[in-house]
Amino acid sequence: MNVFLGVMFFVLGSLAVYVFQRKKYTKVTEEDLVCEVVQKAFIREKLSDHNEHKLVRELLKSDAFIKDLSLTAKYKGMIVGYILFTKVKVGDETLLALAPLAVLPKFQKKGIGKSLVEKGHGVAKKLGYKGVVVLGHPEYYAKFGYEPASKWSIKAPFEVKDENFMAIELIPGGLTDVSGIVEYAKEFGL
Ligand SMILES: CC(C)(COP(=O)(O)OP(=O)(O)OC[C@H]1O[C@@H](n2cnc3c(N)ncnc32)[C@H](O)[C@@H]1OP(=O)(O)O)[C@@H](O)C(=O)NCCC(=O)NCCS
């Protein structure tokens, strides 16, 4: 009887330790690290709702997600920047939306954002996408060639200043025949 009780205590004890350890040491995934970078990058942004990291988590599971267009920038093995392009519909055409672009505050103004945008554009072009739309600072995105989307009669599905809703052609004339209201992935909640 004593042996039986001893074995029972041992088994239950081991089980309790296993459950506790699993709970305590849940593995941090790349997705968690990316979301942390996004959250920290937007922390001081006045025009942010500070929920971009939650949106990223949803977008990573969405139909609009393209694995090759979810890109990280690393410094000494640590994720310091992130960019995501997801599919959007404009009329019959599938374009991309750039959102979000995020660089950790300490690593900003070092060219990391620029390299992520340029890398993303390169991959998107290879995948055959004709253009990208973005909501953001015109002074920043103009550096890459973004222009007000109204130039092509591409409209945002929300109220926004003309200069803040932009687009870029990834191939010359890529947006010539594209016009309409951008339909974002439902995860954007628009
Ligand atoms: C915006 C952001 C992604 C830029 O990343 P970054 O790595 O600091 O940018 P880079 O160093 O690559 O800058 C590229 C160029 O843009 C300029 N720039 C950087 N931030 C800028 C800003 N907010 N507005 C205008 N220009 C900006 C740089 O001076 C640089 O100019 P140069 O090529 O003439 O030297 C980064 O500041 C960030 O994560 N901000 C918080 C989140 C955010 O606002 N995301 C964008 C949503 S629209």
XYZ file of N, CA and C and ligand atoms in Angstrom:
618
model
N 0.833 -1.220 0.000
C 0.000 0.000 0.000
C 0.865 1.267 0.000
N 1.917 1.245 0.896
C 2.814 2.393 0.975
C 3.548 2.638 -0.345
N 3.925 1.512 -0.989
C 4.619 1.618 -2.272
C 3.683 2.238 -3.301
N 2.421 1.777 -3.275
C 1.431 2.281 -4.227
C 1.238 3.805 -4.049
N 1.100 4.213 -2.770
C 0.928 5.654 -2.494
C 2.151 6.450 -2.951
N 3.325 5.874 -2.706
C 4.569 6.529 -3.119
C 4.602 6.744 -4.622
N 4.241 5.698 -5.368
C 4.244 5.794 -6.836
C 3.242 6.856 -7.287
N 2.053 6.834 -6.656
C 1.007 7.812 -7.021
C 1.498 9.240 -6.807
N 2.123 9.478 -5.633
C 2.645 10.821 -5.340
C 3.689 11.245 -6.361
N 4.542 10.277 -6.706
C 5.606 10.580 -7.661
C 5.020 10.972 -9.025
N 4.041 10.159 -9.496
C 3.445 10.409 -10.819
C 2.725 11.758 -10.820
N 1.895 11.995 -9.780
C 1.143 13.256 -9.736
C 2.081 14.453 -9.584
N 3.113 14.280 -8.794
C 4.100 15.360 -8.600
C 4.784 15.714 -9.910
N 5.214 14.659 -10.637
C 5.903 14.890 -11.915
C 4.980 15.596 -12.892
N 3.720 15.181 -12.894
C 2.732 15.786 -13.799
C 2.560 17.274 -13.475
N 2.461 17.566 -12.192
C 2.280 18.968 -11.764
C 3.482 19.817 -12.187
N 4.689 19.276 -12.005
C 5.903 20.020 -12.382
C 5.907 20.258 -13.884
N 5.537 19.228 -14.666
C 5.519 19.336 -16.127
C 4.544 20.431 -16.575
N 3.342 20.403 -16.010
C 2.317 21.395 -16.393
C 2.797 22.800 -16.026
N 3.370 22.958 -14.838
C 3.848 24.252 -14.364
C 4.956 24.791 -15.278
N 5.901 23.912 -15.609
C 7.025 24.336 -16.446
C 6.545 24.760 -17.827
N 5.597 23.994 -18.366
C 5.088 24.318 -19.704
C 4.463 25.703 -19.713
N 3.705 25.982 -18.637
C 3.022 27.258 -18.537
C 4.039 28.398 -18.387
N 5.065 28.115 -17.569
C 6.050 29.146 -17.263
C 6.942 29.464 -18.464
N 7.300 28.436 -19.210
C 8.249 28.637 -20.299
C 7.608 28.469 -21.671
N 6.489 29.127 -21.911
C 5.880 29.069 -23.226
C 6.854 29.684 -24.225
N 7.076 28.994 -25.347
C 8.083 29.437 -26.316
C 7.692 30.771 -26.948
N 8.644 31.681 -27.032
C 8.381 32.956 -27.712
C 8.585 32.716 -29.200
N 7.570 33.013 -29.988
C 7.654 32.747 -31.421
C 8.152 33.987 -32.163
N 8.513 33.783 -33.436
C 8.926 34.918 -34.287
C 7.773 35.918 -34.375
N 6.545 35.367 -34.413
C 5.357 36.237 -34.478
C 5.289 37.157 -33.249
N 5.573 36.605 -32.063
C 5.571 37.421 -30.839
C 6.608 38.544 -30.938
N 7.794 38.190 -31.449
C 8.876 39.179 -31.540
C 8.518 40.288 -32.522
N 7.925 39.886 -33.642
C 7.502 40.865 -34.644
C 6.461 41.814 -34.039
N 5.493 41.247 -33.335
C 4.428 42.076 -32.748
C 4.999 43.046 -31.709
N 6.004 42.587 -30.985
C 6.629 43.453 -29.987
C 7.328 44.645 -30.668
N 8.007 44.360 -31.772
C 8.682 45.432 -32.514
C 7.644 46.435 -33.021
N 6.554 45.911 -33.563
C 5.513 46.789 -34.109
C 4.921 47.651 -32.994
N 4.631 47.038 -31.873
C 4.038 47.785 -30.749
C 4.986 48.899 -30.286
N 6.263 48.550 -30.129
C 7.239 49.538 -29.635
C 7.468 50.653 -30.653
N 7.462 50.302 -31.945
C 7.711 51.308 -32.982
C 6.622 52.380 -32.988
N 5.389 51.973 -32.742
C 4.265 52.920 -32.844
C 3.959 53.639 -31.528
N 4.699 53.300 -30.482
C 4.368 53.797 -29.147
C 4.262 55.330 -29.087
N 5.157 56.019 -29.821
C 5.138 57.492 -29.748
C 4.424 58.147 -30.920
N 3.817 57.309 -31.792
C 3.141 57.859 -32.966
C 1.808 58.486 -32.572
N 1.668 59.775 -32.836
C 0.453 60.481 -32.408
C -0.789 59.998 -33.161
N -0.606 59.671 -34.436
C -1.774 59.303 -35.238
C -2.106 57.807 -35.145
N -1.489 57.127 -34.198
C -1.691 55.677 -34.080
C -2.757 55.344 -33.031
N -3.461 54.221 -33.264
C -4.398 53.751 -32.223
C -3.671 52.763 -31.283
N -2.391 52.536 -31.570
C -1.527 51.643 -30.772
C -2.020 50.189 -30.773
N -2.748 49.851 -31.811
C -3.231 48.471 -31.934
C -2.632 47.773 -33.149
N -1.624 48.377 -33.757
C -1.043 47.810 -34.983
C -0.536 46.389 -34.758
N 0.024 46.131 -33.585
C 0.568 44.784 -33.323
C -0.551 43.734 -33.292
N -1.737 44.154 -32.846
C -2.863 43.207 -32.819
C -3.341 42.929 -34.243
N -3.330 43.988 -35.055
C -3.719 43.825 -36.453
C -2.754 42.860 -37.155
N -1.463 43.016 -36.880
C -0.478 42.127 -37.510
C -0.782 40.674 -37.161
N -1.077 40.414 -35.908
C -1.381 39.033 -35.484
C -2.548 38.454 -36.289
N -3.551 39.308 -36.523
C -4.716 38.858 -37.300
C -4.341 38.665 -38.770
N -3.585 39.620 -39.299
C -3.226 39.549 -40.726
C -2.362 38.332 -41.043
N -1.520 37.939 -40.094
C -0.652 36.777 -40.329
C -1.467 35.502 -40.554
N -2.712 35.511 -40.073
C -3.574 34.317 -40.241
C -4.568 34.496 -41.387
N -4.553 35.668 -42.013
C -5.639 35.983 -42.953
C -5.382 35.461 -44.369
N -6.423 35.470 -45.186
C -6.299 35.048 -46.592
C -5.453 36.030 -47.387
N -5.331 37.246 -46.874
C -4.592 38.288 -47.594
C -3.083 38.197 -47.354
N -2.681 37.280 -46.472
C -1.270 37.156 -46.085
C -0.437 36.476 -47.175
N 0.750 37.015 -47.411
C 1.695 36.416 -48.369
C 3.012 36.251 -47.602
N 3.402 34.995 -47.419
C 4.565 34.718 -46.568
C 5.821 35.500 -47.008
N 6.044 35.558 -48.324
C 7.257 36.212 -48.829
C 7.232 37.728 -48.657
N 6.076 38.252 -48.303
C 5.965 39.706 -48.143
C 5.749 40.105 -46.689
N 6.230 39.252 -45.809
C 6.284 39.542 -44.380
C 7.774 39.493 -44.056
N 8.394 40.679 -43.942
C 9.864 40.738 -43.902
C 10.371 41.393 -42.624
N 11.421 40.805 -42.090
C 12.021 41.387 -40.886
C 13.416 41.930 -41.217
N 13.828 42.918 -40.432
C 15.213 43.390 -40.502
C 15.834 43.006 -39.168
N 17.039 42.445 -39.217
C 17.675 41.996 -37.976
C 18.999 42.701 -37.732
N 19.316 42.886 -36.459
C 20.625 43.407 -36.064
C 21.153 42.475 -34.984
N 22.302 41.876 -35.221
C 22.881 40.882 -34.311
C 21.852 39.830 -33.914
N 21.093 39.370 -34.882
C 20.130 38.297 -34.649
C 18.812 38.757 -34.035
N 18.713 40.043 -33.713
C 17.499 40.556 -33.054
C 16.627 41.271 -34.089
N 15.313 41.027 -34.027
C 14.419 41.707 -34.972
C 14.305 43.175 -34.562
N 14.633 44.082 -35.496
C 14.573 45.519 -35.184
C 13.621 46.265 -36.130
N 13.183 45.569 -37.169
C 12.263 46.211 -38.119
C 11.374 45.185 -38.775
N 10.225 45.650 -39.238
C 9.264 44.716 -39.844
C 8.423 45.455 -40.882
N 8.125 44.739 -41.966
C 7.209 45.276 -42.983
C 6.281 44.166 -43.445
N 5.040 44.546 -43.694
C 4.054 43.564 -44.166
C 3.270 44.165 -45.331
N 3.136 43.378 -46.380
C 2.281 43.742 -47.517
C 1.181 42.684 -47.586
N -0.065 43.101 -47.637
C -1.161 42.131 -47.772
C -1.968 42.438 -49.034
N -2.690 41.410 -49.484
C -3.457 41.577 -50.728
C -4.659 42.488 -50.522
N -4.900 43.357 -51.494
C -6.135 44.152 -51.518
C -6.740 44.042 -52.913
N -8.054 44.252 -52.997
C -8.704 44.261 -54.307
C -9.005 45.704 -54.684
N -8.762 46.032 -55.933
C -9.215 47.328 -56.461
C -9.866 46.991 -57.796
N -11.181 47.044 -57.818
C -11.894 46.563 -59.006
C -11.576 45.084 -59.174
N -11.125 44.714 -60.390
C -10.787 43.303 -60.641
C -9.330 42.988 -60.322
N -8.578 44.003 -59.991
C -7.129 43.825 -59.811
C -6.774 43.521 -58.346
N -5.806 42.643 -58.168
C -5.276 42.420 -56.811
C -3.971 43.185 -56.687
N -3.986 44.150 -55.782
C -2.766 44.919 -55.504
C -2.314 44.565 -54.099
N -1.399 45.372 -53.581
C -0.914 45.144 -52.215
C -1.128 46.393 -51.371
N -1.312 46.179 -50.089
C -1.314 47.300 -49.147
C -0.084 47.138 -48.267
N 0.668 48.214 -48.132
C 1.833 48.198 -47.226
C 1.320 48.631 -45.854
N 1.317 47.732 -44.906
C 0.889 48.080 -43.535
C 1.102 46.876 -42.618
N 1.827 47.056 -41.570
C 2.552 48.256 -41.197
C 4.021 48.179 -41.608
N 4.693 49.311 -41.427
C 6.148 49.371 -41.522
C 6.591 49.870 -40.158
N 7.490 49.167 -39.537
C 7.857 49.534 -38.169
C 9.334 49.266 -37.909
N 9.987 50.239 -37.297
C 11.392 50.087 -36.905
C 11.489 50.495 -35.427
N 12.163 49.709 -34.647
C 12.324 50.033 -33.219
C 12.886 51.446 -33.058
N 12.355 52.252 -32.134
C 12.804 53.640 -31.990
C 14.327 53.813 -31.989
N 15.035 52.962 -31.262
C 16.498 53.112 -31.178
C 17.207 52.877 -32.509
N 16.524 52.215 -33.435
C 17.151 51.861 -34.716
C 16.628 52.712 -35.876
N 15.802 53.714 -35.553
C 15.246 54.550 -36.626
C 16.289 55.500 -37.192
N 15.981 55.981 -38.400
C 16.859 56.932 -39.127
C 18.236 56.335 -39.426
N 18.278 55.035 -39.645
C 19.547 54.383 -40.008
C 19.402 53.660 -41.350
N 18.291 53.899 -42.029
C 18.097 53.272 -43.340
C 17.393 51.924 -43.301
N 16.933 51.494 -42.117
C 16.308 50.167 -42.015
C 14.920 50.166 -42.688
N 14.158 51.228 -42.426
C 12.826 51.330 -43.059
C 12.957 51.323 -44.570
N 13.909 52.099 -45.039
C 14.140 52.202 -46.483
C 14.475 50.835 -47.081
N 15.368 50.106 -46.410
C 15.770 48.801 -46.955
C 14.599 47.827 -46.959
N 13.725 47.917 -45.948
C 12.564 47.018 -45.916
C 11.584 47.346 -47.053
N 11.357 48.636 -47.275
C 10.429 49.034 -48.352
C 10.985 48.573 -49.701
N 12.273 48.839 -49.908
C 12.869 48.489 -51.206
C 12.901 46.978 -51.423
N 13.226 46.244 -50.364
C 13.236 44.770 -50.473
C 11.823 44.269 -50.785
N 10.838 44.818 -50.053
C 9.440 44.415 -50.258
C 8.977 44.682 -51.677
N 9.315 45.856 -52.180
C 8.933 46.183 -53.559
C 9.542 45.186 -54.543
N 10.808 44.843 -54.306
C 11.494 43.899 -55.198
C 10.808 42.541 -55.211
N 10.469 42.046 -54.029
C 9.810 40.730 -53.935
C 8.422 40.808 -54.595
N 7.702 41.885 -54.296
C 6.341 42.041 -54.838
C 6.354 42.061 -56.368
N 7.347 42.742 -56.894
C 7.478 42.836 -58.354
C 7.715 41.442 -58.950
N 8.621 40.701 -58.311
C 8.927 39.338 -58.790
C 7.689 38.461 -58.727
N 6.845 38.692 -57.724
C 5.631 37.883 -57.588
C 4.548 38.321 -58.581
N 4.802 39.418 -59.282
C 3.885 39.841 -60.344
C 2.857 40.889 -59.944
N 3.006 41.453 -58.752
C 2.048 42.499 -58.358
C 2.366 43.802 -59.089
N 1.279 44.512 -59.441
C 1.459 45.715 -60.272
C 1.616 46.995 -59.470
N 1.144 46.976 -58.243
C 1.218 48.205 -57.462
C 0.916 47.998 -55.995
N 1.210 49.052 -55.236
C 1.034 49.008 -53.773
C 0.316 50.282 -53.334
N -0.575 50.161 -52.358
C -1.166 51.360 -51.753
C -0.673 51.452 -50.312
N -0.633 52.673 -49.820
C -0.196 52.871 -48.437
C -0.886 54.095 -47.840
N -1.148 54.018 -46.553
C -1.660 55.158 -45.805
C -0.503 55.607 -44.920
N -0.061 56.840 -45.093
C 1.091 57.237 -44.270
C 1.572 58.644 -44.526
N 2.789 58.895 -44.012
C 3.381 60.231 -44.146
C 3.845 60.441 -45.588
N 3.308 61.474 -46.273
C 3.715 61.688 -47.669
C 5.203 61.983 -47.815
N 5.783 62.709 -46.836
C 7.210 63.065 -46.952
C 8.061 61.793 -46.963
N 7.617 60.784 -46.200
C 8.386 59.549 -46.120
C 8.206 58.703 -47.389
N 6.968 58.446 -47.742
C 6.731 57.506 -48.848
C 7.065 58.104 -50.218
N 7.050 59.437 -50.322
C 7.427 60.073 -51.593
C 8.867 59.711 -51.963
N 9.677 59.432 -50.936
C 11.087 59.077 -51.186
C 11.212 57.809 -52.029
N 10.180 56.971 -51.972
C 10.227 55.704 -52.721
C 9.466 55.802 -54.048
N 8.828 56.959 -54.268
C 8.077 57.132 -55.514
C 6.566 57.035 -55.339
N 6.108 56.940 -54.083
C 4.653 56.908 -53.877
C 4.071 58.277 -54.202
N 2.881 58.262 -54.808
C 2.165 59.494 -55.147
C 0.734 59.345 -54.673
N 0.012 60.452 -54.550
C -1.386 60.312 -54.125
C -2.123 59.320 -55.032
N -2.836 58.393 -54.403
C -3.515 57.342 -55.176
C -4.590 57.920 -56.085
N -5.017 59.140 -55.751
C -6.058 59.796 -56.565
C -5.573 59.998 -58.007
N -4.272 59.983 -58.187
C -3.707 60.121 -59.538
C -4.276 59.044 -60.465
N -4.573 57.876 -59.890
C -5.105 56.759 -60.690
C -6.595 56.522 -60.395
N -7.221 57.439 -59.696
C -8.620 57.251 -59.253
C -8.745 56.029 -58.355
N -7.708 55.785 -57.581
C -7.767 54.723 -56.563
C -8.130 55.416 -55.253
N -9.226 54.921 -54.653
C -9.739 55.629 -53.467
C -9.654 54.767 -52.213
N -9.481 55.444 -51.095
C -9.477 54.732 -49.803
C -10.920 54.467 -49.375
N -11.127 53.391 -48.622
C -12.491 53.102 -48.135
C -12.797 53.866 -46.844
N -12.059 54.921 -46.583
C -12.279 55.736 -45.375
C -11.905 57.182 -45.721
N -12.319 58.086 -44.850
C -12.002 59.506 -45.054
C -10.515 59.736 -44.770
N -9.837 60.320 -45.709
C -8.407 60.580 -45.513
C -7.983 61.731 -46.424
N -7.002 62.491 -45.953
C -6.468 63.569 -46.800
C -5.847 62.942 -48.032
N -6.036 63.583 -49.162
C -5.523 63.069 -50.436
C -4.038 62.697 -50.347
N -3.268 63.559 -49.708
C -1.800 63.359 -49.688
C -1.380 62.157 -48.837
N -2.249 61.713 -47.927
C -1.874 60.597 -47.040
C -2.196 59.209 -47.601
N -3.015 59.167 -48.654
C -3.351 57.860 -49.231
C -2.651 57.770 -50.576
N -1.627 56.908 -50.603
C -0.712 56.907 -51.754
C -0.632 55.544 -52.445
N -0.063 55.583 -53.635
C 0.150 54.334 -54.382
C 1.435 54.450 -55.190
N 1.934 53.294 -55.583
C 3.123 53.250 -56.446
C 2.948 52.137 -57.465
N 3.417 52.402 -58.670
C 3.415 51.358 -59.709
C 4.703 50.556 -59.571
N 4.585 49.242 -59.533
C 5.795 48.411 -59.438
C 6.365 48.129 -60.820
N 5.492 48.266 -61.840
C 5.978 48.197 -63.224
C 5.405 49.417 -63.948
N 6.135 49.964 -64.919
C 5.634 51.167 -65.576
C 4.223 50.944 -66.138
N 3.326 51.853 -65.828
C 1.951 51.759 -66.326
C 1.111 50.713 -65.614
N 1.667 50.128 -64.546
C 0.970 49.042 -63.846
C -0.408 49.408 -63.313
N -0.605 50.684 -63.008
C -1.893 51.082 -62.428
C -2.784 51.838 -63.421
N -2.321 51.914 -64.668
C -3.053 52.710 -65.663
C -4.535 52.330 -65.732
N -4.805 51.045 -65.758
C -6.208 50.624 -65.904
C -6.857 50.246 -64.578
N -6.236 50.651 -63.492
C -6.785 50.286 -62.174
C -7.470 51.504 -61.566
N -8.713 51.336 -61.168
C -9.393 52.423 -60.454
C -10.486 51.811 -59.594
N -10.813 52.534 -58.541
C -11.887 52.044 -57.669
C -11.531 52.205 -56.207
N -12.405 51.674 -55.372
C -12.180 51.773 -53.919
C -11.401 50.544 -53.465
N -10.381 50.788 -52.677
C -9.541 49.683 -52.198
C -10.313 48.847 -51.177
N -10.334 47.540 -51.430
C -10.966 46.616 -50.463
C -9.858 45.922 -49.689
N -9.693 46.342 -48.448
C -8.676 45.742 -47.571
C -9.173 44.406 -47.034
N -8.237 43.614 -46.525
C -8.601 42.364 -45.843
C -9.561 42.700 -44.699
N -10.493 41.793 -44.433
C -11.516 42.092 -43.413
C -10.893 42.341 -42.033
N -9.705 41.796 -41.823
C -9.016 41.970 -40.541
C -8.742 43.449 -40.218
N -8.687 44.298 -41.240
C -8.481 45.731 -40.997
C -9.714 46.361 -40.345
N -10.835 45.652 -40.445
C -12.069 46.130 -39.818
C -12.607 47.415 -40.418
N -12.458 47.557 -41.718
C -12.906 48.808 -42.373
C -14.328 48.685 -42.915
C 8.600 55.540 -40.345
C 9.694 54.549 -40.010
C 9.281 53.156 -40.440
C 10.960 54.966 -40.787
O 11.950 53.981 -40.580
P 13.486 54.388 -40.506
O 14.297 53.165 -40.494
O 13.665 55.342 -39.389
O 13.634 55.174 -41.881
P 14.942 55.299 -42.747
O 16.115 55.478 -41.856
O 15.013 54.187 -43.708
O 14.650 56.634 -43.500
C 14.656 56.757 -44.887
C 14.510 58.220 -45.214
O 13.285 58.753 -44.681
C 13.530 59.812 -43.746
N 12.558 59.652 -42.666
C 12.608 58.780 -41.645
N 11.490 58.885 -40.886
C 10.736 59.851 -41.465
C 9.462 60.412 -41.144
N 8.739 60.018 -40.096
N 8.966 61.364 -41.979
C 9.686 61.770 -43.062
N 10.891 61.259 -43.417
C 11.404 60.328 -42.624
C 14.962 59.615 -43.317
O 15.530 60.837 -42.909
C 15.595 59.091 -44.592
O 15.809 60.138 -45.502
P 17.049 60.101 -46.532
O 16.934 58.828 -47.334
O 16.837 61.325 -47.354
O 18.257 60.130 -45.677
C 10.052 54.547 -38.512
O 10.344 55.868 -38.125
C 8.941 54.000 -37.631
O 8.885 52.800 -37.361
N 8.062 54.889 -37.158
C 6.959 54.516 -36.278
C 5.940 53.705 -37.027
C 5.453 54.397 -38.284
O 5.154 55.580 -38.285
N 5.377 53.611 -39.371
C 4.993 54.095 -40.671
C 3.536 54.202 -40.772
S 3.125 55.311 -42.069
